[in-house]
mmCIF file of C-alpha atoms in Angstrom:
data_model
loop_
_atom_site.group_PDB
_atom_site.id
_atom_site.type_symbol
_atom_site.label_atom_id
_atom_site.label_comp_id
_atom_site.label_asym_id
_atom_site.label_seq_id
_atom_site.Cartn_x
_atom_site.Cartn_y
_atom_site.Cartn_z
ATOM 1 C CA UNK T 1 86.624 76.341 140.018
ATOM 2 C CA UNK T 2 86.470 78.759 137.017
ATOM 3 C CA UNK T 3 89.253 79.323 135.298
ATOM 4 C CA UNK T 4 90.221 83.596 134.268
ATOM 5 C CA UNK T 5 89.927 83.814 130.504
ATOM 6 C CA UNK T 6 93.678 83.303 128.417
ATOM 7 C CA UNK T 7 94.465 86.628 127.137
ATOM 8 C CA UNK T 8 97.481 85.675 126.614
ATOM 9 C CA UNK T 9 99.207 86.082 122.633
ATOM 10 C CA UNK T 10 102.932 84.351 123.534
ATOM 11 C CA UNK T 11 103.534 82.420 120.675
ATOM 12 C CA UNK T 12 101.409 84.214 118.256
ATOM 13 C CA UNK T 13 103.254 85.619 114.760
ATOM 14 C CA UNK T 14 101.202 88.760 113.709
ATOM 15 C CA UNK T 15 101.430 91.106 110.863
ATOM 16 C CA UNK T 16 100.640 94.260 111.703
ATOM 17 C CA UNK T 17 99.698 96.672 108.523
ATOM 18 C CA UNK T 18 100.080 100.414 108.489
ATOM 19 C CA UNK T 19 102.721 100.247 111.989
ATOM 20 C CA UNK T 20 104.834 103.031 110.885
ATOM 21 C CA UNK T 21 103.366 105.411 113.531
ATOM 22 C CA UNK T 22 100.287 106.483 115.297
ATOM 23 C CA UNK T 23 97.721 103.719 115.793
ATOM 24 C CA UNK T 24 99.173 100.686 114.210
ATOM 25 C CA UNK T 25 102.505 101.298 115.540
ATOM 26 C CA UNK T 26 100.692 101.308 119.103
ATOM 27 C CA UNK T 27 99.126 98.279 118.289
ATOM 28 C CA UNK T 28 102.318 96.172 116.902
ATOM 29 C CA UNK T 29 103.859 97.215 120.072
ATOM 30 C CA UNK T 30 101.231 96.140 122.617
ATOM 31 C CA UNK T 31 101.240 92.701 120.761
ATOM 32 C CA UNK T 32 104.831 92.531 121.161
ATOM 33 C CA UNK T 33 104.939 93.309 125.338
ATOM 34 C CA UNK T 34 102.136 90.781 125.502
ATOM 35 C CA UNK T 35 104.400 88.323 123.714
ATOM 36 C CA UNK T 36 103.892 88.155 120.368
ATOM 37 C CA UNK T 37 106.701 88.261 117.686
ATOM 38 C CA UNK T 38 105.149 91.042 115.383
ATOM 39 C CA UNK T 39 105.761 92.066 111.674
ATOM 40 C CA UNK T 40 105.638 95.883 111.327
ATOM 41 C CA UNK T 41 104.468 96.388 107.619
ATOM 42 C CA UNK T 42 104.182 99.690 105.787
ATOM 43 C CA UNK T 43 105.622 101.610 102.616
ATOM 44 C CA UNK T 44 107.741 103.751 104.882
ATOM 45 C CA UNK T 45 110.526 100.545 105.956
ATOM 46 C CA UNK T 46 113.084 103.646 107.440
ATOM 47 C CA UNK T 47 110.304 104.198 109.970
ATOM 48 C CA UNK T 48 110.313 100.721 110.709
ATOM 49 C CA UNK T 49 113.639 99.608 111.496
ATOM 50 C CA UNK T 50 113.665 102.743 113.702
ATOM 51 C CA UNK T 51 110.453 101.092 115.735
ATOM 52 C CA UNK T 52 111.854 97.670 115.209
ATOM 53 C CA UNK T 53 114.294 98.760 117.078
ATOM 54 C CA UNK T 54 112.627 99.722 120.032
ATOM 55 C CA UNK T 55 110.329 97.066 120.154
ATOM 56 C CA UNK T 56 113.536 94.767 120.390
ATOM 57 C CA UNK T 57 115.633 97.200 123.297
ATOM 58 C CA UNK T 58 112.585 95.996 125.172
ATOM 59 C CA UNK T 59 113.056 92.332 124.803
ATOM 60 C CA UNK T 60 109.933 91.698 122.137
ATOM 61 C CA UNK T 61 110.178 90.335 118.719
ATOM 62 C CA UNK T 62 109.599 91.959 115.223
ATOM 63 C CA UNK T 63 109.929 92.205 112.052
ATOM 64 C CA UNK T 64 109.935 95.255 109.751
ATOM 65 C CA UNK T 65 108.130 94.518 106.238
ATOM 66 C CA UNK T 66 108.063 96.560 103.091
ATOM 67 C CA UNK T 67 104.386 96.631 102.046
ATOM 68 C CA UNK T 68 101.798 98.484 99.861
ATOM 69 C CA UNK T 69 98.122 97.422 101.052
ATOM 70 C CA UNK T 70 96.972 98.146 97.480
ATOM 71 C CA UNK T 71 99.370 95.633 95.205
ATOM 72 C CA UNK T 72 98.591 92.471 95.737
ATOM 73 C CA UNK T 73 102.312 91.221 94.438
ATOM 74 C CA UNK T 74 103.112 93.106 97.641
ATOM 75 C CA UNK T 75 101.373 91.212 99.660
ATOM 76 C CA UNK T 76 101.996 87.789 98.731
ATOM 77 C CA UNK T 77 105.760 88.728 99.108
ATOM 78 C CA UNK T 78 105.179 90.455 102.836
ATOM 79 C CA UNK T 79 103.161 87.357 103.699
ATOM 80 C CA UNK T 80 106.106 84.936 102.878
ATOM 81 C CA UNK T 81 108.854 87.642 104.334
ATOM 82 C CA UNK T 82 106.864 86.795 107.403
ATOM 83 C CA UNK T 83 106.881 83.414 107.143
ATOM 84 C CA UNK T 84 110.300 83.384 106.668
ATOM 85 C CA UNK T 85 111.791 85.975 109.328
ATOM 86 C CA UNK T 86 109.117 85.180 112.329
ATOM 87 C CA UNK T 87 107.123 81.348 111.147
ATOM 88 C CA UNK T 88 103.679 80.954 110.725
ATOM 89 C CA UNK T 89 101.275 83.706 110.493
ATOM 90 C CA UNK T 90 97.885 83.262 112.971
ATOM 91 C CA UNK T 91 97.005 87.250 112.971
ATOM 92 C CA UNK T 92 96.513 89.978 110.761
ATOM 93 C CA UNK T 93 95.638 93.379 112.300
ATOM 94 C CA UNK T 94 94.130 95.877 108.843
ATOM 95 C CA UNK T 95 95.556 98.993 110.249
ATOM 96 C CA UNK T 96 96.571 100.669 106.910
ATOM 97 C CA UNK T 97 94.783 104.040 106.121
ATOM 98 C CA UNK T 98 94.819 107.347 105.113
ATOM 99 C CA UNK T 99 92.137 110.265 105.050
ATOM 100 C CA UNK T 100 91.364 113.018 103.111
ATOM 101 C CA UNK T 101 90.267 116.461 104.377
ATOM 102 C CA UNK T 102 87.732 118.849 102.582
ATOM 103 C CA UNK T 103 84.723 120.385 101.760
ATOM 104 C CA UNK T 104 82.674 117.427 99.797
ATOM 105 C CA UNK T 105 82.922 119.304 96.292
ATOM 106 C CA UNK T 106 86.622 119.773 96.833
ATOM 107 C CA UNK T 107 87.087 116.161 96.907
ATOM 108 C CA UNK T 108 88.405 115.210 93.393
ATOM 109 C CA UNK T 109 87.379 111.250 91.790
ATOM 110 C CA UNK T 110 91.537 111.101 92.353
ATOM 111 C CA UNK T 111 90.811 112.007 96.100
ATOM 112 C CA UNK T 112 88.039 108.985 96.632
ATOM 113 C CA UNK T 113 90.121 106.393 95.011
ATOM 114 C CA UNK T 114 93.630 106.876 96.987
ATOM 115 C CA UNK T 115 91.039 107.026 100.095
ATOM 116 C CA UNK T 116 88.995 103.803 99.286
ATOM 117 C CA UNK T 117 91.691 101.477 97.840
ATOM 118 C CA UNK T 118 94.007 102.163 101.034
ATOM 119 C CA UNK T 119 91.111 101.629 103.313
ATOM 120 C CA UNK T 120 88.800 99.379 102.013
ATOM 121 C CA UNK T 121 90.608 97.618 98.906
ATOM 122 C CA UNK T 122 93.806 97.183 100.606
ATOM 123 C CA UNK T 123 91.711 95.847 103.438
ATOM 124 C CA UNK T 124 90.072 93.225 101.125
ATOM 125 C CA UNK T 125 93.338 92.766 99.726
ATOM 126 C CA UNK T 126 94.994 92.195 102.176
ATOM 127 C CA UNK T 127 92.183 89.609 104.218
ATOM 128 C CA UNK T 128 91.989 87.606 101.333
ATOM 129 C CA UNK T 129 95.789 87.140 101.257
ATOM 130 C CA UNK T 130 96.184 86.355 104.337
ATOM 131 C CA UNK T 131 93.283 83.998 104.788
ATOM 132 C CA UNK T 132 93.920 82.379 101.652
ATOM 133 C CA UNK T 133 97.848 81.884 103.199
ATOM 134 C CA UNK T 134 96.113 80.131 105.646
ATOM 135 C CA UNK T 135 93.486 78.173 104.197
ATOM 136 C CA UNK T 136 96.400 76.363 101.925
ATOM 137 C CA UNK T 137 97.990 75.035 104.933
ATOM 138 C CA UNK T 138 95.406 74.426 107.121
ATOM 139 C CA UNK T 139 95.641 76.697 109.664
ATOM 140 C CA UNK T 140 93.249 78.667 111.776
ATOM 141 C CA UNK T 141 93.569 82.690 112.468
ATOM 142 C CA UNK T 142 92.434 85.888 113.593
ATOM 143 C CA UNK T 143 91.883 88.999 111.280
ATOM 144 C CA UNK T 144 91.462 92.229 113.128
ATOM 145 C CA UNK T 145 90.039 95.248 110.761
ATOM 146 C CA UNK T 146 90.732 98.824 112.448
ATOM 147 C CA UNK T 147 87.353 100.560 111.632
ATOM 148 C CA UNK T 148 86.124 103.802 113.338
ATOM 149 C CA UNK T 149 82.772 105.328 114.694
ATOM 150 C CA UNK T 150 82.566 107.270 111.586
ATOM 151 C CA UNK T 151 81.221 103.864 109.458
ATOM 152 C CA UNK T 152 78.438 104.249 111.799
ATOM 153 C CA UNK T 153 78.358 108.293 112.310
ATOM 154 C CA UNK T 154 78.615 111.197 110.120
ATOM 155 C CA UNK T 155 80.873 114.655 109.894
ATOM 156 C CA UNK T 156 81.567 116.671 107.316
ATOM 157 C CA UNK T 157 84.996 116.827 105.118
ATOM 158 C CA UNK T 158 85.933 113.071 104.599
ATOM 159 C CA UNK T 159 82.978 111.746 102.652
ATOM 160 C CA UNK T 160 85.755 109.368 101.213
ATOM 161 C CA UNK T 161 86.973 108.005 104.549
ATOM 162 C CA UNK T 162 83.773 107.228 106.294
ATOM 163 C CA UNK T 163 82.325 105.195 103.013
ATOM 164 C CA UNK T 164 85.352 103.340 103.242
ATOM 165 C CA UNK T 165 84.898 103.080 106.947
ATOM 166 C CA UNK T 166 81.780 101.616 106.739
ATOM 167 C CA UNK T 167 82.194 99.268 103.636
ATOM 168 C CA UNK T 168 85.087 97.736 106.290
ATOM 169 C CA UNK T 169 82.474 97.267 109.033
ATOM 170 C CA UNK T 170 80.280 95.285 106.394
ATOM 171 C CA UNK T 171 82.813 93.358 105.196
ATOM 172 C CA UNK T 172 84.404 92.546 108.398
ATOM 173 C CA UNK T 173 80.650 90.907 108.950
ATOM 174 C CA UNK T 174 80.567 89.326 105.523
ATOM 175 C CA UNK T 175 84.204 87.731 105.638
ATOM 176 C CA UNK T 176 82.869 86.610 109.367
ATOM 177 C CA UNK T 177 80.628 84.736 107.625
ATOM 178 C CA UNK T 178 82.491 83.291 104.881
ATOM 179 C CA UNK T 179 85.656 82.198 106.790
ATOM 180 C CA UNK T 180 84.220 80.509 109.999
ATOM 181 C CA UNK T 181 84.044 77.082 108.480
ATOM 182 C CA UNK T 182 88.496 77.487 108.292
ATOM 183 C CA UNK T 183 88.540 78.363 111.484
ATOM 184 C CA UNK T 184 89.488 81.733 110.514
ATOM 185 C CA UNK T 185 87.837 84.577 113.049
ATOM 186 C CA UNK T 186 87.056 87.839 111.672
ATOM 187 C CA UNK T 187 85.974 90.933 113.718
ATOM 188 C CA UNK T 188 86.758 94.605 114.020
ATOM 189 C CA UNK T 189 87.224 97.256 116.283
ATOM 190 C CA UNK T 190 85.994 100.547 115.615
ATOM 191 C CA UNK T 191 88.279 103.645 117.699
ATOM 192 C CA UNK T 192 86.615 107.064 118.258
ATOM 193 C CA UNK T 193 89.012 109.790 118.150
ATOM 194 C CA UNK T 194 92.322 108.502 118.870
ATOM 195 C CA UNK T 195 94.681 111.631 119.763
ATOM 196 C CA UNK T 196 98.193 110.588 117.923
ATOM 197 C CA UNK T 197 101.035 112.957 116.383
ATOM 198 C CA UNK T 198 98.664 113.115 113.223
ATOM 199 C CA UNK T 199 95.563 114.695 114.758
ATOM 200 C CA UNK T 200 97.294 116.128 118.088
ATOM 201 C CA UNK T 201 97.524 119.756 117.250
ATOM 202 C CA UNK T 202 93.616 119.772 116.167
ATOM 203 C CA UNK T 203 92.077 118.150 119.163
ATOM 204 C CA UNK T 204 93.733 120.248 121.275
ATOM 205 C CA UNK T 205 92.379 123.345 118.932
ATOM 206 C CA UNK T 206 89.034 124.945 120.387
ATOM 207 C CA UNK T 207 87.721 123.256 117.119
ATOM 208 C CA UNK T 208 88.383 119.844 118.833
ATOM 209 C CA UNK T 209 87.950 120.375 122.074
ATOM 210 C CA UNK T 210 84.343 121.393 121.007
ATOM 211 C CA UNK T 211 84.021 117.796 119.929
ATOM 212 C CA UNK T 212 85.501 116.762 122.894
ATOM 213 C CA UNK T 213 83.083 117.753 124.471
ATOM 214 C CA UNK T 214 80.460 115.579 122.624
ATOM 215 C CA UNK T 215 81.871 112.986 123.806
ATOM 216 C CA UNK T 216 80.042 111.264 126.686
ATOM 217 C CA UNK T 217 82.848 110.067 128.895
ATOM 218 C CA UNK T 218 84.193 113.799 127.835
ATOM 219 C CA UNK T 219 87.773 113.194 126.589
ATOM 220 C CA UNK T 220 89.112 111.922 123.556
ATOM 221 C CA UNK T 221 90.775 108.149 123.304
ATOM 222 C CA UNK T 222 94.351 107.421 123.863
ATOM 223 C CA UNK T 223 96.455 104.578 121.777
ATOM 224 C CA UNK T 224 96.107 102.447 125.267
ATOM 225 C CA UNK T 225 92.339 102.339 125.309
ATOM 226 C CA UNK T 226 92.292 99.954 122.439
ATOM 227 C CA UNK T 227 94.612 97.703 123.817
ATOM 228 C CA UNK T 228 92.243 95.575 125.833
ATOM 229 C CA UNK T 229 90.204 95.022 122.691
ATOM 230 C CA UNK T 230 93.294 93.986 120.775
ATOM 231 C CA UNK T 231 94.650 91.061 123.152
ATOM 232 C CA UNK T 232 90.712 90.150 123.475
ATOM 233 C CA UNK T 233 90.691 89.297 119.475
ATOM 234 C CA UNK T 234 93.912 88.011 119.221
ATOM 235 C CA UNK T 235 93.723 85.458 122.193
ATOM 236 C CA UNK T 236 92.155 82.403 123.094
ATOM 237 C CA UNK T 237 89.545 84.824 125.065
ATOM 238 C CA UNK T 238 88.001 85.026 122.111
ATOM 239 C CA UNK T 239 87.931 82.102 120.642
ATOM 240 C CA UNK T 240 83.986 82.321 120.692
ATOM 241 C CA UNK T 241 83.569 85.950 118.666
ATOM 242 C CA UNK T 242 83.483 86.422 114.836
ATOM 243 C CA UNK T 243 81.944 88.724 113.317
ATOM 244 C CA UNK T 244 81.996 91.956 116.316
ATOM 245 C CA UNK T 245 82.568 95.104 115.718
ATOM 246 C CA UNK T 246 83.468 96.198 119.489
ATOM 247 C CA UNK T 247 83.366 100.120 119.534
ATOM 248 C CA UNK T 248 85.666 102.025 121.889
ATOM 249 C CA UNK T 249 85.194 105.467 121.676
ATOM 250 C CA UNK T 250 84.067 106.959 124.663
ATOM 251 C CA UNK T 251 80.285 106.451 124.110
ATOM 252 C CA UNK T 252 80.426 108.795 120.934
ATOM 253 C CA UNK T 253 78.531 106.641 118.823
ATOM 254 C CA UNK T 254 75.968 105.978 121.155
ATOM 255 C CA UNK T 255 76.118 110.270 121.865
ATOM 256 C CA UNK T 256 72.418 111.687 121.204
ATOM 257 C CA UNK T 257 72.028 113.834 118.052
#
């Protein structure tokens, strides 16, 4: 008889990057209901303790981490805080980002490099950390990037944050590549609009309920639709998949022009 696929992430230690709200908090908490004990990492640690908190009231595990995607000092020192506070690290979800708003000649050179080293250099940073943590001791992994449909689609006023969007999707495939041979899976999911306290008030402006619209299961995503896509990357489900970049986003990258 065929056994169901293991979804399962008890016994996992993950490190969770940009979890002081909205997305990657979501994300750090799913992991922790499904079993995981969970490091909570961003610059913003009074946020943390304050989700921390929560997490454990509801009988998970965690960890909140002081950490600054673009240092790599930073890094090295979260990874072993981890190490230390929760044992050995198997998976890194690259949450961390930020976005800038504008008209494209608004956007200063000081605009496209807070944009791009959050997103895509602390990205890099932070994969080649974290696999390099692991390739020392001889340990397989998972690293999850957080993408979006806009490395693949284009709207105007964040020039900045769909280059850096896109660079992630490539390197996602190109860190696929190199890491396979240390057992070290690499893939990426890639959100639609996400509503969150950071974007609430404008999709529910006429502005974005216009581009709800565009959307061909017509509504925008919630933090919970990504959570089958998380447990599938992070589990021995898929054991089999490096190098995917699994869209969930309502068909809007698929939408006709």
């Amino acid at each position: 008889m065929t056994e169901l696929p293991n979804f399962s992430v008890e016994g996992q230690v993950a490190l969770v990057t940009g979890a002081s709200s909205g997305i990657g908090l979501h994300l750090a908490e799913v992991l922790a209901v499904a079993g995981a004990k969970v490091a909570l990492a961003a610059r913003r640690i009074d946020r943390l303790e304050k989700a921390c908190a929560d997490i454990r009231a509801r009988g998970g595990t965690c960890l909140p981490v002081a950490l600054d995607v673009t240092r790599s000092d930073s890094i090295v020192a979260a990874l072993a805080a981890v190490e230390t506070g929760l044992g050995p690290l198997s998976v890194l979800v690259n949450n961390a980002g930020v976005v800038v708003s504008k008209p494209f000649f608004e956007h200063t050179e000081e605009d496209w490099d807070h944009v791009v080293d959050t997103n895509l250099k602390g990205a890099w940073l932070m994969a080649r950390e974290f696999a390099q943590h692991l390739v020392d001791r001889q340990r397989p992994g998972r690293i999850v990037n957080i993408a979006s449909v806009l490395g693949v689609r284009t709207i105007a006023r964040v020039p900045c944050y769909s280059a850096a969007k896109a660079g992630l999707i490539h390197l996602t495939h190109v860190l696929a590549m190199e890491l396979a041979r240390h057992g070290i899976l690499v893939n990426a999911i890639a959100p639609g609009y996400v509503e969150t306290d950071f974007n609430r008030d404008f999709l529910r402006s006429q502005a974005g309920k216009k581009l709800e619209a565009r959307i061909p299961l017509r509504r925008v995503g919630r933090p919970d639709d990504l959570d089958g896509a998380m447990l599938l990357l992070a589990s021995p489900a898929g054991a089999y998949i490096t190098g995917a970049v699994i869209a969930v986003d309502g068909g809007h990258g698929v939408a006709p022009i």
